[in-house]
Amino acid sequence: MSELKNIVKDAQDIIITGHKRPDGDCIGACIAAYHYLKGSYPEKNIRVYLENVPERFSFLDPDGQIVLTEVPDSQFDLFIAFDSGSADMLGEAEKLLHSAKVTVCIDHHVSNKGYAGHNILDPEASSTCEILYGLMDYNDIDTKTAEALYTGIIFDSGVFRYSNTSKKTMEIAGSLIEKGIPFWDYVDRCFFQRTYTQAQLLGRTLLTSMRLMDGKCIVATITRRMMEFYGAQPEDVEGIIEQLRITKDVEVAILLYETGEQEYKVSMRSNKYVNVNKIATYFGGGGHIKAAGFTMRGSVHDVVNNITEHIEL
């Protein structure tokens, strides 16, 4: 029996969830776990809750029959959190964590301290989906499960471009391709396709970006006014930080996304040697060594000055 099946075997009512503003790895893990467990235990009551799923990942739940967008008012035998580095990152789902009989966290964030009753953590993994794959029996992975796992892996590995990609990551991806999934389509959907609104927002953000610290740090800000002007949604911001990161000669990219009056969601990426997780943790956030985030209050000038004081170039 696979480890995942063993985790759920004694539970009847199960809730699967992930972090706020779910990304490809989080969504992929939740939906992959749902398909895998439903195929093995059709009699169990298995539900998935996530905040709004971005349009580009809608192919994983095309009929909208799997993911709930409102937190169920129930107590569950088993609570499984995927890809969430801390309890507060669960958002509205955190209350389900505290009321469930058994809790499990499966995650790859280096900042995760283990907030569930049972924690399966591997900060060396490319993604939570890579960890989840290791908890499954390969022969029981169907096409739907494979497509969700593959989507999560390519999302968090940047289609195998990031340094968290290992030989194991590539081997797992290859084994999922053998399930007959149209893997090329997922790469286009998750990384290259953009709506006209997303293209406009990206262009405006890059146009107003600035370089600091002898050009080794690049900073850009997305204001609420910009979002309103282009009619953009929060998911339209996804991917912009990566465009900043690949700017020639840049080591650290910083994106400030205005979420309230003098309140910013900060995303950071590094290319070679700066540990942005250390900086994010200092400011109450977390993530990975080369990709992390947090929330900060103040003017843009104050926020940028506070962050750059901690960047060692």
XYZ file of C-alpha atoms in Angstrom:
313
model
C 0.000 0.000 0.000
C 1.342 3.443 -0.939
C 2.079 5.926 1.831
C -0.713 8.235 0.646
C -3.279 5.439 0.757
C -2.054 4.488 4.203
C -2.535 8.073 5.400
C -6.210 8.136 4.385
C -7.269 4.511 4.927
C -8.953 5.107 8.310
C -10.633 8.399 7.365
C -14.064 8.775 5.779
C -14.434 12.556 5.505
C -11.309 14.128 3.975
C -10.503 17.717 3.051
C -7.629 18.574 0.718
C -6.395 22.147 0.512
C -3.409 24.424 -0.093
C -2.116 27.934 0.357
C -3.757 31.255 -0.364
C -3.504 32.478 -3.970
C -2.800 28.919 -5.160
C -0.212 28.410 -7.899
C 0.422 25.539 -10.293
C 2.194 23.304 -7.788
C -0.450 23.796 -5.106
C -3.373 23.263 -7.492
C -1.673 20.342 -9.205
C -0.968 18.566 -5.913
C -4.521 19.017 -4.593
C -6.186 17.782 -7.781
C -3.703 14.930 -8.276
C -4.342 13.723 -4.720
C -8.097 13.930 -5.310
C -8.022 11.811 -8.485
C -5.616 9.270 -6.998
C -7.572 8.810 -3.777
C -10.988 8.850 -5.438
C -9.802 6.117 -7.789
C -8.675 3.999 -4.860
C -11.444 4.853 -2.385
C -14.585 5.855 -4.307
C -16.677 5.380 -1.158
C -14.842 8.093 0.810
C -16.087 11.670 1.005
C -13.134 13.618 -0.431
C -13.365 17.356 -0.997
C -10.920 19.974 -2.269
C -10.981 23.612 -1.204
C -8.864 26.318 -2.825
C -9.157 30.046 -3.249
C -9.877 31.186 -6.785
C -8.027 28.991 -9.282
C -6.377 31.086 -12.044
C -7.879 30.592 -15.495
C -4.726 29.051 -16.939
C -5.083 26.069 -14.585
C -8.801 25.550 -15.232
C -8.016 22.612 -17.540
C -7.261 20.581 -14.411
C -10.904 20.953 -13.317
C -12.698 21.853 -16.559
C -16.216 21.257 -15.255
C -15.625 22.912 -11.900
C -16.760 19.747 -10.121
C -13.681 19.135 -7.957
C -12.582 22.403 -6.370
C -14.779 24.192 -3.848
C -14.218 27.962 -3.604
C -16.018 28.324 -0.276
C -14.750 26.693 2.904
C -17.030 23.775 3.899
C -18.766 24.199 7.240
C -17.812 20.723 8.426
C -15.442 18.850 10.684
C -13.226 16.359 8.889
C -11.574 13.126 9.923
C -8.496 14.078 7.921
C -7.075 17.410 6.804
C -4.325 17.377 4.144
C -2.499 20.616 3.318
C -0.302 20.797 0.219
C 2.421 23.310 -0.606
C 1.676 25.619 2.333
C 4.731 26.653 4.331
C 2.819 27.826 7.398
C -0.662 27.543 8.907
C -1.503 31.189 8.287
C -0.800 30.695 4.565
C -3.870 28.438 4.451
C -6.127 31.479 4.682
C -9.762 30.596 5.308
C -8.877 26.896 5.412
C -6.831 27.309 8.590
C -9.949 26.824 10.719
C -10.373 23.360 9.177
C -6.828 22.515 10.247
C -7.686 23.236 13.875
C -10.968 21.308 13.866
C -9.867 18.160 12.005
C -9.167 14.937 13.905
C -5.952 14.175 11.997
C -3.818 16.712 10.132
C -1.135 16.207 7.504
C 1.134 18.698 5.730
C 3.006 17.777 2.549
C 5.371 20.523 1.439
C 8.793 21.490 0.070
C 9.261 25.002 1.476
C 12.510 25.321 3.424
C 10.746 27.722 5.804
C 8.154 25.122 6.877
C 8.526 24.335 10.583
C 5.947 21.513 10.636
C 2.581 22.824 11.801
C 0.473 19.702 11.255
C 0.209 16.534 13.304
C 2.066 14.613 10.605
C 4.492 16.474 8.319
C 6.083 15.178 5.128
C 8.666 17.809 4.208
C 11.451 17.756 1.647
C 13.017 21.148 0.874
C 15.283 19.474 -1.664
C 12.320 18.511 -3.877
C 11.560 20.617 -6.932
C 7.907 20.822 -5.956
C 5.238 19.462 -3.680
C 4.020 17.412 -6.637
C 7.403 15.677 -6.759
C 6.991 14.672 -3.115
C 3.404 13.565 -3.731
C 4.495 11.363 -6.641
C 6.760 9.482 -4.214
C 3.782 8.762 -1.960
C 1.842 7.067 -4.774
C 1.923 3.674 -6.483
C 2.956 4.362 -10.074
C 0.567 1.762 -11.482
C -2.369 3.526 -9.842
C -1.576 6.917 -11.392
C -4.136 7.550 -14.131
C -4.004 10.211 -16.852
C -5.829 12.860 -14.793
C -3.494 12.345 -11.845
C -0.460 12.428 -14.139
C -1.456 15.693 -15.811
C -1.944 17.400 -12.441
C 1.397 16.137 -11.095
C 3.243 17.138 -14.262
C 1.691 20.612 -14.177
C 2.865 21.146 -10.602
C 6.382 19.936 -11.352
C 6.900 22.112 -14.422
C 5.424 25.116 -12.635
C 7.735 25.050 -9.628
C 10.794 23.976 -11.620
C 10.230 26.610 -14.306
C 10.005 23.831 -16.903
C 13.185 22.321 -15.453
C 15.133 25.620 -15.625
C 15.468 26.292 -11.890
C 18.281 24.950 -9.728
C 15.791 22.864 -7.704
C 15.531 20.541 -10.732
C 17.325 17.243 -10.138
C 17.872 13.991 -11.994
C 14.978 12.613 -9.947
C 12.736 15.463 -11.095
C 13.473 14.666 -14.739
C 12.936 10.940 -14.234
C 9.564 11.537 -12.564
C 8.507 13.882 -15.362
C 9.512 11.255 -17.913
C 7.480 8.566 -16.160
C 4.422 10.868 -16.170
C 4.859 11.523 -19.888
C 4.675 7.753 -20.371
C 1.090 7.961 -19.104
C 0.230 9.552 -22.448
C -0.363 13.136 -21.334
C -0.024 16.054 -23.816
C 2.823 17.578 -21.817
C 3.655 20.219 -24.455
C 0.186 21.710 -24.053
C 0.652 22.158 -20.290
C 3.937 24.020 -20.852
C 2.235 26.451 -23.235
C -0.762 26.953 -20.943
C 1.277 27.519 -17.804
C 4.179 29.567 -19.120
C 3.786 31.100 -22.542
C 0.121 31.843 -23.177
C -0.937 35.316 -22.037
C -4.167 37.189 -22.364
C -3.982 40.660 -23.878
C -4.547 42.113 -20.405
C -1.635 40.112 -18.996
C 0.612 41.248 -21.856
C -0.303 44.893 -21.236
C 0.297 44.626 -17.496
C 3.639 42.910 -18.078
C 4.730 45.611 -20.521
C 3.750 48.446 -18.201
C 5.511 46.825 -15.237
C 8.738 46.274 -17.160
C 8.604 49.826 -18.531
C 8.440 51.328 -15.047
C 11.003 49.001 -13.439
C 14.327 50.292 -12.134
C 17.750 48.837 -11.479
C 19.636 49.331 -8.215
C 22.885 48.231 -6.618
C 25.029 48.625 -9.748
C 22.376 46.949 -11.869
C 22.429 43.701 -9.896
C 18.978 44.284 -8.388
C 15.830 45.100 -10.355
C 12.644 46.402 -8.738
C 9.156 46.890 -10.158
C 5.828 47.910 -8.654
C 2.282 47.014 -9.655
C -0.182 49.477 -8.161
C -3.908 49.086 -7.625
C -4.407 51.906 -10.118
C -2.547 49.906 -12.777
C -4.678 46.849 -12.040
C -7.870 48.888 -12.349
C -6.721 50.612 -15.557
C -6.078 47.301 -17.333
C -8.987 45.470 -15.702
C -6.490 42.937 -14.347
C -7.049 40.272 -11.693
C -4.519 39.092 -9.071
C -3.678 36.012 -11.148
C -2.603 38.269 -14.024
C 0.467 39.236 -11.967
C 1.785 35.657 -12.129
C 4.968 35.301 -14.165
C 6.031 38.948 -14.100
C 8.664 38.360 -11.421
C 10.285 35.755 -13.669
C 10.578 38.261 -16.509
C 12.388 40.558 -14.105
C 14.664 37.761 -12.884
C 16.011 36.890 -16.336
C 17.176 40.453 -17.014
C 20.861 40.284 -17.990
C 23.339 40.867 -15.127
C 20.577 40.856 -12.479
C 21.070 38.748 -9.344
C 17.946 39.732 -7.385
C 14.494 40.652 -8.701
C 11.879 42.289 -6.477
C 8.222 42.781 -7.376
C 5.937 44.873 -5.183
C 2.234 44.232 -5.689
C 0.013 46.775 -3.939
C -2.743 45.029 -2.007
C -3.914 47.884 0.246
C -3.126 51.405 1.374
C 0.669 51.361 1.735
C 0.602 47.551 1.837
C 2.545 45.399 -0.606
C 2.899 41.719 -1.374
C 6.610 41.327 -2.063
C 7.969 38.610 -4.354
C 11.710 37.989 -4.562
C 13.824 35.865 -6.886
C 17.568 35.333 -7.087
C 19.751 33.735 -9.714
C 22.940 32.452 -8.119
C 23.976 33.216 -4.569
C 21.523 35.442 -2.660
C 19.284 33.582 -0.180
C 15.979 35.434 -0.545
C 14.256 33.053 1.869
C 16.462 34.434 4.653
C 15.300 37.956 3.790
C 11.648 36.919 3.504
C 11.774 35.098 6.834
C 13.191 38.196 8.505
C 10.124 40.130 7.345
C 7.666 37.441 8.447
C 7.368 35.503 5.189
C 9.233 32.567 3.690
C 9.668 30.295 0.726
C 12.753 28.883 -0.943
C 16.392 29.932 -1.149
C 15.909 31.460 -4.602
C 12.186 32.250 -4.515
C 10.366 33.734 -1.543
C 7.811 36.320 -0.524
C 6.246 38.302 2.294
C 3.962 41.267 2.992
C 5.243 44.690 4.044
C 3.666 48.020 4.911
C 5.003 51.484 4.070
C 5.704 53.622 1.033
C 7.379 52.056 -1.992
C 10.547 53.967 -1.120
C 10.557 52.672 2.465
C 9.798 49.086 1.450
C 12.570 48.987 -1.155
C 15.087 50.594 1.206
C 14.266 48.126 3.982
C 14.670 45.150 1.655
C 17.892 46.233 -0.065
C 19.585 46.716 3.307
C 19.432 42.920 3.669
C 20.712 42.058 0.183
C 24.377 41.150 0.136
C 25.804 41.485 -3.371
